[in-house]
mmCIF file of C-alpha atoms and ligand atoms in Angstrom:
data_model
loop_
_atom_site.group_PDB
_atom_site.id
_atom_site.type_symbol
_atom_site.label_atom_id
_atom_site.label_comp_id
_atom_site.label_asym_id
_atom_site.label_seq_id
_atom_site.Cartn_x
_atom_site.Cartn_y
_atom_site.Cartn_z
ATOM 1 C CA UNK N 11 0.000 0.000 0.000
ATOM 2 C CA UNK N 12 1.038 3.580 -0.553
ATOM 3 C CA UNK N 13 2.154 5.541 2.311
ATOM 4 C CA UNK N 14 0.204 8.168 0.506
ATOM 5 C CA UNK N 15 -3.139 6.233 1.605
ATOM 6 C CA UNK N 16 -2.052 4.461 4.272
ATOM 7 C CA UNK N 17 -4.066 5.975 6.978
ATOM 8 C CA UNK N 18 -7.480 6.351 5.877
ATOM 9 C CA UNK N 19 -8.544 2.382 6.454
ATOM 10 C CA UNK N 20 -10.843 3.012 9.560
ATOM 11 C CA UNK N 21 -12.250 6.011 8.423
ATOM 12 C CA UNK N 22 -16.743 6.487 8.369
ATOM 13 C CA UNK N 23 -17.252 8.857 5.889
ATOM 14 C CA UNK N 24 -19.120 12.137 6.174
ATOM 15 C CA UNK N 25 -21.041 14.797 4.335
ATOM 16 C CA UNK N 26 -18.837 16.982 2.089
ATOM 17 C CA UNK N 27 -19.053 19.119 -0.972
ATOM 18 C CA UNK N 28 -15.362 20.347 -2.849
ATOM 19 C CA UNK N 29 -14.954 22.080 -6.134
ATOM 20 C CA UNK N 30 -11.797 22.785 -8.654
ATOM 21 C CA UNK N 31 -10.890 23.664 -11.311
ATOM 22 C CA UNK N 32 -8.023 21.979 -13.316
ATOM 23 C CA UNK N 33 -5.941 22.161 -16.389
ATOM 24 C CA UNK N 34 -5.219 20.112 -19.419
ATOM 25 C CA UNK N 35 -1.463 19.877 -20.144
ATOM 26 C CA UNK N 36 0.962 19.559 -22.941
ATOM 27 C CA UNK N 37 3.941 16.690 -22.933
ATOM 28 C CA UNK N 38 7.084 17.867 -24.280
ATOM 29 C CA UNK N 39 8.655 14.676 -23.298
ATOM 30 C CA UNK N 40 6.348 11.620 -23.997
ATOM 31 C CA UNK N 41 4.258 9.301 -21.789
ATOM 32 C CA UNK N 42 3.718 6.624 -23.821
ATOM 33 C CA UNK N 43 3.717 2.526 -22.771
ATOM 34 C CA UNK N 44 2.885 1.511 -19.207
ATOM 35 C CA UNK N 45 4.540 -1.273 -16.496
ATOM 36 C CA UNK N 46 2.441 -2.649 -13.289
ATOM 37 C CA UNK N 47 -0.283 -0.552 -12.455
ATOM 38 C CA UNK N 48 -0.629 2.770 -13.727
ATOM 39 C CA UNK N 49 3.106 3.184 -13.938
ATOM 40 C CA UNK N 50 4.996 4.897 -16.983
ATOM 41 C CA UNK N 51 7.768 2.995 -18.793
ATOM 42 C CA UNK N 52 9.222 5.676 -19.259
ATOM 43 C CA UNK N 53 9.591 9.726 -17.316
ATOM 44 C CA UNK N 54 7.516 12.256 -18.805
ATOM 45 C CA UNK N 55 7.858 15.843 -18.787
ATOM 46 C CA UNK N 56 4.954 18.825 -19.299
ATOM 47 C CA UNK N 57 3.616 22.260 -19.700
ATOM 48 C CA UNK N 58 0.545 22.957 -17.638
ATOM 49 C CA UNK N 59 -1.629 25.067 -19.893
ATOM 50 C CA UNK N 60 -3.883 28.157 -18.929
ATOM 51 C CA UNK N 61 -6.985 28.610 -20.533
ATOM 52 C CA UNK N 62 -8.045 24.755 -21.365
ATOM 53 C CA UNK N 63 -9.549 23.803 -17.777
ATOM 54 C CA UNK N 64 -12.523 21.654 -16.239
ATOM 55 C CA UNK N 65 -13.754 22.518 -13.634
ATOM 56 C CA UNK N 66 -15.639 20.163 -11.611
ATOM 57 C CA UNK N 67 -17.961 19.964 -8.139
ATOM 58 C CA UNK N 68 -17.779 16.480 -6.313
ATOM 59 C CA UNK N 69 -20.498 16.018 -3.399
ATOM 60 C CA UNK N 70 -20.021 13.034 -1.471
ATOM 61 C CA UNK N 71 -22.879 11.691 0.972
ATOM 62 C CA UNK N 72 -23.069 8.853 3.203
ATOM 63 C CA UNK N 73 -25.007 5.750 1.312
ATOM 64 C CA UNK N 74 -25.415 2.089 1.609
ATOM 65 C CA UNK N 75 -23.238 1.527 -0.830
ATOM 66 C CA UNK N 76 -20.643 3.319 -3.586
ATOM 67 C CA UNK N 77 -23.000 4.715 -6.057
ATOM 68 C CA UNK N 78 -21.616 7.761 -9.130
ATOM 69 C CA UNK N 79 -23.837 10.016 -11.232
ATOM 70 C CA UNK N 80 -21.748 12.527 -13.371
ATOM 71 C CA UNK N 81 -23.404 15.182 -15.128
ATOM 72 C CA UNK N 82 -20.789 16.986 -18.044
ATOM 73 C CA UNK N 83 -22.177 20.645 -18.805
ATOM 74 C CA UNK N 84 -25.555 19.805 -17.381
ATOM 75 C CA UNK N 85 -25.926 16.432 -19.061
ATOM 76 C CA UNK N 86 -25.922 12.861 -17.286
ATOM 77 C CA UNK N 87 -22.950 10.825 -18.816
ATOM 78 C CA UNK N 88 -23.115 7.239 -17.941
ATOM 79 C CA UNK N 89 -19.832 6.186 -19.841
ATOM 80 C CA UNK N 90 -18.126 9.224 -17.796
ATOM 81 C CA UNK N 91 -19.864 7.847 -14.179
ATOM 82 C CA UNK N 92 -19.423 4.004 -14.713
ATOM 83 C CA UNK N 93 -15.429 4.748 -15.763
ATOM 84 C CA UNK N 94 -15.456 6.902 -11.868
ATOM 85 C CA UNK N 95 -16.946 4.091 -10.256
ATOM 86 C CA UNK N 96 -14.536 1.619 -11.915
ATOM 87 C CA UNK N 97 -11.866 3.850 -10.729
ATOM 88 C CA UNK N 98 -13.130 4.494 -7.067
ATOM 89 C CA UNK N 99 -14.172 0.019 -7.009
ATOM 90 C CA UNK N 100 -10.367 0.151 -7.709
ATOM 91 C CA UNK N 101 -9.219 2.087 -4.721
ATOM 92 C CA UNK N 102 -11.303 0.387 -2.498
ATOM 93 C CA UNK N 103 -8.219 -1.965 -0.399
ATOM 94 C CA UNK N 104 -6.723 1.774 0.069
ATOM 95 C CA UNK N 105 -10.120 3.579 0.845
ATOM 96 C CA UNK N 106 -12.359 1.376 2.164
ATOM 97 C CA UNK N 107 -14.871 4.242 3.127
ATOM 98 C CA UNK N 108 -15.416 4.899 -0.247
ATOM 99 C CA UNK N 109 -17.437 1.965 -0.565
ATOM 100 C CA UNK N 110 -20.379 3.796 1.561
ATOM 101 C CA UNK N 111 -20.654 7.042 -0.626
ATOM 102 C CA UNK N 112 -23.409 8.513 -2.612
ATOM 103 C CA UNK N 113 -20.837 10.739 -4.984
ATOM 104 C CA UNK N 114 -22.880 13.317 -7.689
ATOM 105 C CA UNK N 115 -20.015 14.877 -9.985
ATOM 106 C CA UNK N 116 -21.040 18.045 -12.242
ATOM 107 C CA UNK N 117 -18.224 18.999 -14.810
ATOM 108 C CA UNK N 118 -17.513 21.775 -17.219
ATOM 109 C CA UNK N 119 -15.155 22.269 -19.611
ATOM 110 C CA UNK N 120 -13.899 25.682 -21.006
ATOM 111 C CA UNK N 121 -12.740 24.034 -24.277
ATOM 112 C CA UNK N 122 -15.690 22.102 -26.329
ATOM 113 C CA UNK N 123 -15.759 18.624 -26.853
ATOM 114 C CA UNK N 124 -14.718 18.460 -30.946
ATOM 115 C CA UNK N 125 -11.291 20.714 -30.381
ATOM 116 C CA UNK N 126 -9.087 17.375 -30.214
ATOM 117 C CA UNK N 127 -8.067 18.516 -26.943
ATOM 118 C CA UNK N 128 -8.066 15.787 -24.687
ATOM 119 C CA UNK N 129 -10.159 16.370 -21.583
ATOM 120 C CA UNK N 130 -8.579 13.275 -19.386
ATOM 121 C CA UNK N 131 -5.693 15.052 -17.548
ATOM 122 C CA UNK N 132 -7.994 18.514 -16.901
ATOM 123 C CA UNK N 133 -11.152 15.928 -16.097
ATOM 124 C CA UNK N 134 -9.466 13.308 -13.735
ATOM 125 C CA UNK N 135 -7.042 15.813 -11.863
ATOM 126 C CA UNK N 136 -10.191 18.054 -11.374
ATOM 127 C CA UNK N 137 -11.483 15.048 -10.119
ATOM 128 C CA UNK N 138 -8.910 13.431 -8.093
ATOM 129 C CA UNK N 139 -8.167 17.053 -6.353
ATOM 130 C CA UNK N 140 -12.023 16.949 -4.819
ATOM 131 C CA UNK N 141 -11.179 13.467 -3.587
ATOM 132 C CA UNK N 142 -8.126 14.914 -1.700
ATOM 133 C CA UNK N 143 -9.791 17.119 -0.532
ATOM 134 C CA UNK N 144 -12.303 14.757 0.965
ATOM 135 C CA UNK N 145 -9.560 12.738 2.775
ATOM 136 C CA UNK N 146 -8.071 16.309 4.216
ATOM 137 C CA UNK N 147 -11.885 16.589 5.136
ATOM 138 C CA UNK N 148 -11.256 13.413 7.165
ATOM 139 C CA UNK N 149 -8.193 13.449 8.096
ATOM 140 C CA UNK N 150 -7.361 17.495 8.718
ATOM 141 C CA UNK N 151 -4.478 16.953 11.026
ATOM 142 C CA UNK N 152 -2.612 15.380 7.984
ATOM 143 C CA UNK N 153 0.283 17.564 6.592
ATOM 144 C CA UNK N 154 -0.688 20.072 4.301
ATOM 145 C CA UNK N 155 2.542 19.705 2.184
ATOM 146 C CA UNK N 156 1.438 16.060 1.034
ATOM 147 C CA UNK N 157 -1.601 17.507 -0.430
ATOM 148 C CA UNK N 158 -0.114 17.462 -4.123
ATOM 149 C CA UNK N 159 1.571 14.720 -4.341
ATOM 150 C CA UNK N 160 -1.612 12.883 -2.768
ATOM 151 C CA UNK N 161 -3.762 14.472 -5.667
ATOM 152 C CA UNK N 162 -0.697 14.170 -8.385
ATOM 153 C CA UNK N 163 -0.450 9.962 -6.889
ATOM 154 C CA UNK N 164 -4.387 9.842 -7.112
ATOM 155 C CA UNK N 165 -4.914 11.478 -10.722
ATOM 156 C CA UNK N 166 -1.955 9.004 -11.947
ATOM 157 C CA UNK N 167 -4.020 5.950 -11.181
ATOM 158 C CA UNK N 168 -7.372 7.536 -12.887
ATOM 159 C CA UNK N 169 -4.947 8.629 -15.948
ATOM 160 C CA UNK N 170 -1.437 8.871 -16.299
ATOM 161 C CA UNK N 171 -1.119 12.389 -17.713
ATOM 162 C CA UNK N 172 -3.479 13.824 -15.546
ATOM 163 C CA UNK N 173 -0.565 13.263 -12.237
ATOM 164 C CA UNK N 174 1.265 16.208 -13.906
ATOM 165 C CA UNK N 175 -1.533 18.251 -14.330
ATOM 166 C CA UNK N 176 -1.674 19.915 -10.787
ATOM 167 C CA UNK N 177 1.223 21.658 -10.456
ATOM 168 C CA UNK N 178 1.558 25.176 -12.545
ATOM 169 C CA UNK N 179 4.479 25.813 -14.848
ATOM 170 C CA UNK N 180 6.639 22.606 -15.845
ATOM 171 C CA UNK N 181 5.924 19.352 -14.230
ATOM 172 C CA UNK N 182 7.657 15.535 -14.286
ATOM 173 C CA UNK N 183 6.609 12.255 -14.140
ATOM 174 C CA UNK N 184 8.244 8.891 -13.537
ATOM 175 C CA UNK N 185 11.961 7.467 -12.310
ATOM 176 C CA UNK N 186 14.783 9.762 -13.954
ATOM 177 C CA UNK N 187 18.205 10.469 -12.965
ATOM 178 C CA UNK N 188 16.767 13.681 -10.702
ATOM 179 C CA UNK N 189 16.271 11.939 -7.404
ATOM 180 C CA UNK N 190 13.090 13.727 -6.547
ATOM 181 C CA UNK N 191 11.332 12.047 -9.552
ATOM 182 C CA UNK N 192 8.856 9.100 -9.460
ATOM 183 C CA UNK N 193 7.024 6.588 -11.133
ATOM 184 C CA UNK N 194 4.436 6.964 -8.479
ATOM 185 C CA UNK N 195 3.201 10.740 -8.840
ATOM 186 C CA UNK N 196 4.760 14.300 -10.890
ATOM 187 C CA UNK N 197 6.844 16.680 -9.103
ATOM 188 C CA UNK N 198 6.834 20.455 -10.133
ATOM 189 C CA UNK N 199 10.075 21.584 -12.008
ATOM 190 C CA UNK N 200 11.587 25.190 -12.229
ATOM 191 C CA UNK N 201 12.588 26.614 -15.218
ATOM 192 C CA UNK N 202 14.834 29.612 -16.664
ATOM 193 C CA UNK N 203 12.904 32.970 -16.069
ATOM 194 C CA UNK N 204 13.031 33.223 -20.242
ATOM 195 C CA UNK N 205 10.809 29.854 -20.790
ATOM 196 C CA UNK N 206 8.897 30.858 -17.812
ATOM 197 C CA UNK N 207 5.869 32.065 -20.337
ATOM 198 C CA UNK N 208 5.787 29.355 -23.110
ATOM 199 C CA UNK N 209 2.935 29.987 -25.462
ATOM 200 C CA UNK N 210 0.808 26.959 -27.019
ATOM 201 C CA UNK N 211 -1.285 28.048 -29.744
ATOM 202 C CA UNK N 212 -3.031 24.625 -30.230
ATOM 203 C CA UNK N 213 -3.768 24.466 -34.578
ATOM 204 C CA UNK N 214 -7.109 22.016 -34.438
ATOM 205 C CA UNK N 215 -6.681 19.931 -37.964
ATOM 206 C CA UNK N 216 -9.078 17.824 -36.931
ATOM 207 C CA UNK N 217 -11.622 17.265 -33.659
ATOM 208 C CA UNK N 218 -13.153 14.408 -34.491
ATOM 209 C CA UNK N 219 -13.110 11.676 -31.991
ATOM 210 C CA UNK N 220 -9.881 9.577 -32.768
ATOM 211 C CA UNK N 221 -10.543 5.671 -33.664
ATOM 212 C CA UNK N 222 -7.451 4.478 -31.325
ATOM 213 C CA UNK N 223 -7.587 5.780 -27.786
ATOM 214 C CA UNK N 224 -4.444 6.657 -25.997
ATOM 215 C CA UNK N 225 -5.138 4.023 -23.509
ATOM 216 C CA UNK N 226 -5.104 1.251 -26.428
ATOM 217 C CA UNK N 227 -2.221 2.748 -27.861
ATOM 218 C CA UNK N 228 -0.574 2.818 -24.750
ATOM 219 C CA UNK N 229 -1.007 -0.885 -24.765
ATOM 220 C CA UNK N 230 0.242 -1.315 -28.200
ATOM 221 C CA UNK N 231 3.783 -0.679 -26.969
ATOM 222 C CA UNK N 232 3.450 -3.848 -24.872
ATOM 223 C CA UNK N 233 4.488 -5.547 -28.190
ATOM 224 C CA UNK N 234 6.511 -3.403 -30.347
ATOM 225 C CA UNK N 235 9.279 -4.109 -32.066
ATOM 226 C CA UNK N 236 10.822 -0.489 -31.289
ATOM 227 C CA UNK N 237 9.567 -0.282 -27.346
ATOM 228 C CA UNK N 238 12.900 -0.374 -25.175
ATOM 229 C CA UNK N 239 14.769 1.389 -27.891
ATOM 230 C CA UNK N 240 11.660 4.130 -27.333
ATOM 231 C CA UNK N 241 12.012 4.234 -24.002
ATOM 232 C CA UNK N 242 15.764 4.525 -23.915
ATOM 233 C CA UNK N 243 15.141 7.520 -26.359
ATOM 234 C CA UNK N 244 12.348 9.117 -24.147
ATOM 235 C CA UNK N 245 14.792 8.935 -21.217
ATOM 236 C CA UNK N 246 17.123 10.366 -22.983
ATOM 237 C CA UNK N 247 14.881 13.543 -24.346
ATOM 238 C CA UNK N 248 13.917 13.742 -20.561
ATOM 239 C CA UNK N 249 17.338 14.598 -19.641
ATOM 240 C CA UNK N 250 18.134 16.891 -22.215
ATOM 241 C CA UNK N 251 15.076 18.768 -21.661
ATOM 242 C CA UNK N 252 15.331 19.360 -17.634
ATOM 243 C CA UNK N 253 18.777 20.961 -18.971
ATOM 244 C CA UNK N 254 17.563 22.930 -21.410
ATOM 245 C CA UNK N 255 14.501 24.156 -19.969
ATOM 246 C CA UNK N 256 16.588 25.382 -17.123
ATOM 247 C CA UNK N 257 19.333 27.080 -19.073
ATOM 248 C CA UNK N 258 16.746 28.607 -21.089
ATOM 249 C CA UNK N 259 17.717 27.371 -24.438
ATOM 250 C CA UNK N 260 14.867 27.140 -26.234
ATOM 251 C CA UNK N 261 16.546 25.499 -29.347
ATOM 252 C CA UNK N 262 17.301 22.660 -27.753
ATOM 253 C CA UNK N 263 14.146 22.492 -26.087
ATOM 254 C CA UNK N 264 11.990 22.795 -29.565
ATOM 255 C CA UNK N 265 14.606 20.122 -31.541
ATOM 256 C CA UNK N 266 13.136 17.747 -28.425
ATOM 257 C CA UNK N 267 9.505 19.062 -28.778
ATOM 258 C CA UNK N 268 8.912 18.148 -32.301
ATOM 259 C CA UNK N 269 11.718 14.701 -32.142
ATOM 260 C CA UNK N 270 9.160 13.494 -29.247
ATOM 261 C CA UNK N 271 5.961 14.721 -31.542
ATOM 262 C CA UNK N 272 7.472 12.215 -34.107
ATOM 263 C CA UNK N 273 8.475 9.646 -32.051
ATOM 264 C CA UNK N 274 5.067 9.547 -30.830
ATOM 265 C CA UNK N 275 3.376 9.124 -33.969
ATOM 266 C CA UNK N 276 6.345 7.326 -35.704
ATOM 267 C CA UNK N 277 5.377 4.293 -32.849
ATOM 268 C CA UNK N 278 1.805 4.399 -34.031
ATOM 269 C CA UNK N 279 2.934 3.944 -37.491
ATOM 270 C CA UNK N 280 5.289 0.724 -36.729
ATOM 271 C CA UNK N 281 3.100 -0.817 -34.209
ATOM 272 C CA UNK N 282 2.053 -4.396 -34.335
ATOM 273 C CA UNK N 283 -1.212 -3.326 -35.453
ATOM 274 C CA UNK N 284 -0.432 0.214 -37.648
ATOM 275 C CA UNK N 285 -2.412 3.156 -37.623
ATOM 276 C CA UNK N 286 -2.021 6.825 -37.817
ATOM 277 C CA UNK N 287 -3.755 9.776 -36.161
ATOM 278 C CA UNK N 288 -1.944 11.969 -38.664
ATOM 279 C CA UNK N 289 -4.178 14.269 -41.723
ATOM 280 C CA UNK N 290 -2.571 15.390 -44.559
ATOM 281 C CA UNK N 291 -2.589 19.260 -43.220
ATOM 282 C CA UNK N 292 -0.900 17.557 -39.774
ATOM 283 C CA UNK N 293 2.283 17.477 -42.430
ATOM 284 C CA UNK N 294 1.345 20.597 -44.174
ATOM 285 C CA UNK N 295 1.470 22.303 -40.990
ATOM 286 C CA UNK N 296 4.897 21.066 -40.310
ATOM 287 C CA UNK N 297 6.690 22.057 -42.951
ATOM 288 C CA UNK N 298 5.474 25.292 -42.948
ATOM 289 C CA UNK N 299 6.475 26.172 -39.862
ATOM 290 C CA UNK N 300 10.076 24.462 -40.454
ATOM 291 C CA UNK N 301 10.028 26.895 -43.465
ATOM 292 C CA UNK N 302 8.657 29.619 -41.545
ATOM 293 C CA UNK N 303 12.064 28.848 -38.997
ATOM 294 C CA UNK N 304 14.379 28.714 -42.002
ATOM 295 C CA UNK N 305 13.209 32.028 -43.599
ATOM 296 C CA UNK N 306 13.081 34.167 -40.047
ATOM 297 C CA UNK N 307 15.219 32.173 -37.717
ATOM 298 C CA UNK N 308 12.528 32.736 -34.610
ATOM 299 C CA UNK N 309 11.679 30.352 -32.496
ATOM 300 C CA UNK N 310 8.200 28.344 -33.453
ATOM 301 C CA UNK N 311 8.477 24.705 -32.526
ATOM 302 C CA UNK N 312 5.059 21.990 -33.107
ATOM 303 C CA UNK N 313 4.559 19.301 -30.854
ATOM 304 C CA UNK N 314 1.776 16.588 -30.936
ATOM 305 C CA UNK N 315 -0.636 14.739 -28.615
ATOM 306 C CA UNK N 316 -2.107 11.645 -29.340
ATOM 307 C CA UNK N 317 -4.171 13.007 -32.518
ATOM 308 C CA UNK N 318 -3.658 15.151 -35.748
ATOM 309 C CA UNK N 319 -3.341 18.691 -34.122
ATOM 310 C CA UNK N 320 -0.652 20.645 -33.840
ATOM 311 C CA UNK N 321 0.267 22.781 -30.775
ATOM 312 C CA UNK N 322 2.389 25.793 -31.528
ATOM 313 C CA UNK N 323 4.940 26.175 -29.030
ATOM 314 C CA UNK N 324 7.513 29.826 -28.662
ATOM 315 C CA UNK N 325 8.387 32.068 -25.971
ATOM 316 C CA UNK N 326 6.330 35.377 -24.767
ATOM 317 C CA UNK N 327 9.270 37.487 -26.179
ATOM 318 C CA UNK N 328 8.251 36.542 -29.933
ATOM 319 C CA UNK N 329 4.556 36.458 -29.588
ATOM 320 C CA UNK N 330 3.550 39.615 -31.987
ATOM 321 C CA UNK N 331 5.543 38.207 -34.902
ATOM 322 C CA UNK N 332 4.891 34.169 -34.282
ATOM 323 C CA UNK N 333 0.713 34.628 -33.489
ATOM 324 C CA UNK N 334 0.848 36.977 -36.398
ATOM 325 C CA UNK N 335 1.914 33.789 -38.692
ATOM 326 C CA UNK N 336 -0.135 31.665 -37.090
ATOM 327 C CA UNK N 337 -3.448 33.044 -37.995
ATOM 328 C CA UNK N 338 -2.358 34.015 -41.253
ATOM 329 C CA UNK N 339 -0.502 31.168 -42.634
ATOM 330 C CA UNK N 340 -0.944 28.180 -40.547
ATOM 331 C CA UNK N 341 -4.418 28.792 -39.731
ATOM 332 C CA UNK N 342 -6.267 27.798 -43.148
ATOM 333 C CA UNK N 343 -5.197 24.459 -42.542
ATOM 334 C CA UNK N 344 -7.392 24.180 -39.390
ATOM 335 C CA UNK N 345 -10.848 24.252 -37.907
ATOM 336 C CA UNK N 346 -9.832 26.553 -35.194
ATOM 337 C CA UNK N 347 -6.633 27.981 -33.169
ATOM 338 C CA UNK N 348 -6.956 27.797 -29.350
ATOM 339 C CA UNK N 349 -4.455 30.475 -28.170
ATOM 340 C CA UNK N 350 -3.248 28.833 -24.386
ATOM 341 C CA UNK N 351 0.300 29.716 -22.837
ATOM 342 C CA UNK N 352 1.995 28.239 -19.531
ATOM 343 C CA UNK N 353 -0.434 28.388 -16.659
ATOM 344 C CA UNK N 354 -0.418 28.408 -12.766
ATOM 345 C CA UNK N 355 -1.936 25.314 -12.232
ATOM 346 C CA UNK N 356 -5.294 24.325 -10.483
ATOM 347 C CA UNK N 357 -7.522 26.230 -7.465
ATOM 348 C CA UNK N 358 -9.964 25.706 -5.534
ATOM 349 C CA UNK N 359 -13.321 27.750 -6.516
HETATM 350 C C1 DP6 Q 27 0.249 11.058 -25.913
HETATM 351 O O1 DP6 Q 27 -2.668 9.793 -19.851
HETATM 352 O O2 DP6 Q 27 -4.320 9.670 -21.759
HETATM 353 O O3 DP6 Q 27 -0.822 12.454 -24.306
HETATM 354 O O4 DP6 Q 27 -2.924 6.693 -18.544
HETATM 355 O O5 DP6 Q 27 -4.196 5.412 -20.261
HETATM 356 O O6 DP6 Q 27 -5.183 7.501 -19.283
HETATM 357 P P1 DP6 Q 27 -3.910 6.765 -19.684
HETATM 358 O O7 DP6 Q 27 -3.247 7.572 -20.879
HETATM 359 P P2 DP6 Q 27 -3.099 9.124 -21.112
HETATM 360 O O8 DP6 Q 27 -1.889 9.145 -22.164
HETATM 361 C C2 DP6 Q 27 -1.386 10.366 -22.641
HETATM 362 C C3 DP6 Q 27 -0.424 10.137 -23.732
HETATM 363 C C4 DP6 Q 27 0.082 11.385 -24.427
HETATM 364 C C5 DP6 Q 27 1.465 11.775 -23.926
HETATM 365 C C6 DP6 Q 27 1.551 12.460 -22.597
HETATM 366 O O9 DP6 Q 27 0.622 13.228 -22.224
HETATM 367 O O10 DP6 Q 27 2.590 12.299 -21.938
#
């Protein structure tokens, strides 16, 4: 058992009602392929965004027995509920308590569903922060500084990208050389003052609902040819990136961002069973941008998620000239440009 939940087993639950609101974030360094339970096979590294955020309400109420209803802008969302309750079922040896809970969920998000923006690591940290709340509920003598990493530990074992999404700024995920990294939750990371405002203009190709899920790709790696020699790679990016994002070179940092974008999609293309989440204007986009660097020498870098859109990475210091190209040259070969940048991280509201 964690130590993180190791003192909740006698616990009767109570009446409580907590509400945050949460980010989505943006891996420069990839989490892709899993071990055990929950754990990455390799460390990850992110940018917490600003503007993409859910915010959700959790009540929970003394009951029988463990019962979710989830309601996503107003609307009841069984698929959403029953994947809670799976999750909550699966915490039960840790949380025993949470076995006797009535728990009604409403959840917004401030970017639509069709933007290709992925709402798990905004959704489930959102969600995981009201449950750790709950247990500070319970337990309020526990120490306030393991709040985080209790959250960060939870979200992880609802989805693995949500773990970095509740610290602000830069955060990492999974067993690096840094000794204050883990497998088991993120840890916030400090960066140069000059990559202290990263921009992500996210360039939506497409946001239609992708036919491989990041969870089934994730298991995809379990047989691939190219999986240690991936991970080696990613561990390698993960180092190079901690020591450029803290000397503030952002050249370094972008060659990473877009070698990890095609990593990424260059697995999903050799995988046992191939597939691509790549459009035609997913390439487009690329090379204009790589033209657009050649021609002015300023520095635009793409990375990629799990899906066909492109998000538009440069420092504050360049934002004029770089948004400037963006909607003029980059944006016909979208649906839509979400202008986000570097963000604090979640609150309470
Ligand atoms: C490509 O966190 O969505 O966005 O743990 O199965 O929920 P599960 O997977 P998920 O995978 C995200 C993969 C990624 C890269 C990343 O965010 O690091």
């Amino acid at each position: 058992m964690s130590q993180l939940l190791s003192h909740f087993q006698d616990l009767e639950p109570t009446s409580f009602e907590s509400s945050w609101k949460s980010p989505a974030n943006i891996a420069f360094v990839k989490y892709w392929g899993k071990k055990g339970h929950q754990l990455p096979a390799n460390p990850s590294l992110s940018m917490t965004l600003n503007e993409c955020t859910t915010t959700t309400k959790t009540k929970f109420t003394p009951a029988e027995k463990l019962s979710v209803s989830l309601k996503l802008e107003g609307k009841t969302e069984e698929k959403f509920a029953l994947k809670i309750h799976n999750y909550l079922e699966s915490l039960l040896t840790e949380l025993p308590f949470l076995n006797k809970l009535q728990i009604e969920i409403e959840t917004s998000n401030t970017f639509p569903h069709g933007t290709g923006i992925a709402s798990s690591a905004s959704g489930l940290s959102a969600f995981a922060l009201t449950l750790t709340d709950y247990l500070k509920h319970l337990r309020p003598e526990e120490d306030e500084s393991i709040f985080l990493k209790r959250a960060s530990f939870l979200a992880r074992l609802a989805s693995g990208s949500a773990c970095r999404s509740v610290y602000g700024g830069f955060a990492c995920w999974g067993d690096s050389e840094m000794s204050e990294t883990t497998d088991k939750y993120a840890t916030a990371l400090s960066v140069h003052p000059e990559l202290a405002h990263l921009h992500d203009s996210v360039l939506v190709v497409s946001g239609k609902e992708k036919n491989v899920s990041s969870t089934a790709g994730h298991g995809r790696m379990g047989e691939h040819f190219f999986a240690n020699a991936r991970y080696a790679q990613a561990k390698y990016h993960f180092t190079k990136c901690v020591a450029a994002l803290k000397a503030g070179d952002m050249e370094a940092v972008g060659e990473i961002l877009e070698a990890e974008a095609l990593s990424l999609h260059a697995m999903m293309l050799t995988s046992p069973q191939v597939y691509t989440l790549l459009k035609p204007n997913t390439i487009a986009a690329m090379e204009r941008i790589w033209a657009f660097r050649r021609e002015t020498k300023l520095p635009l870098y793409f990375t990629l998620d799990a899906g066909p859109n492109l998000h538009l990475i440069y420092p504050d210091q360049f934002q004029h000239k770089i948004a400037t190209f963006i909607n003029h040259e980059l944006s016909p070969l979208g649906e839509k440009i979400i202008h986000d940048k570097v963000g604090e991280g979640p609150s309470r509201c």
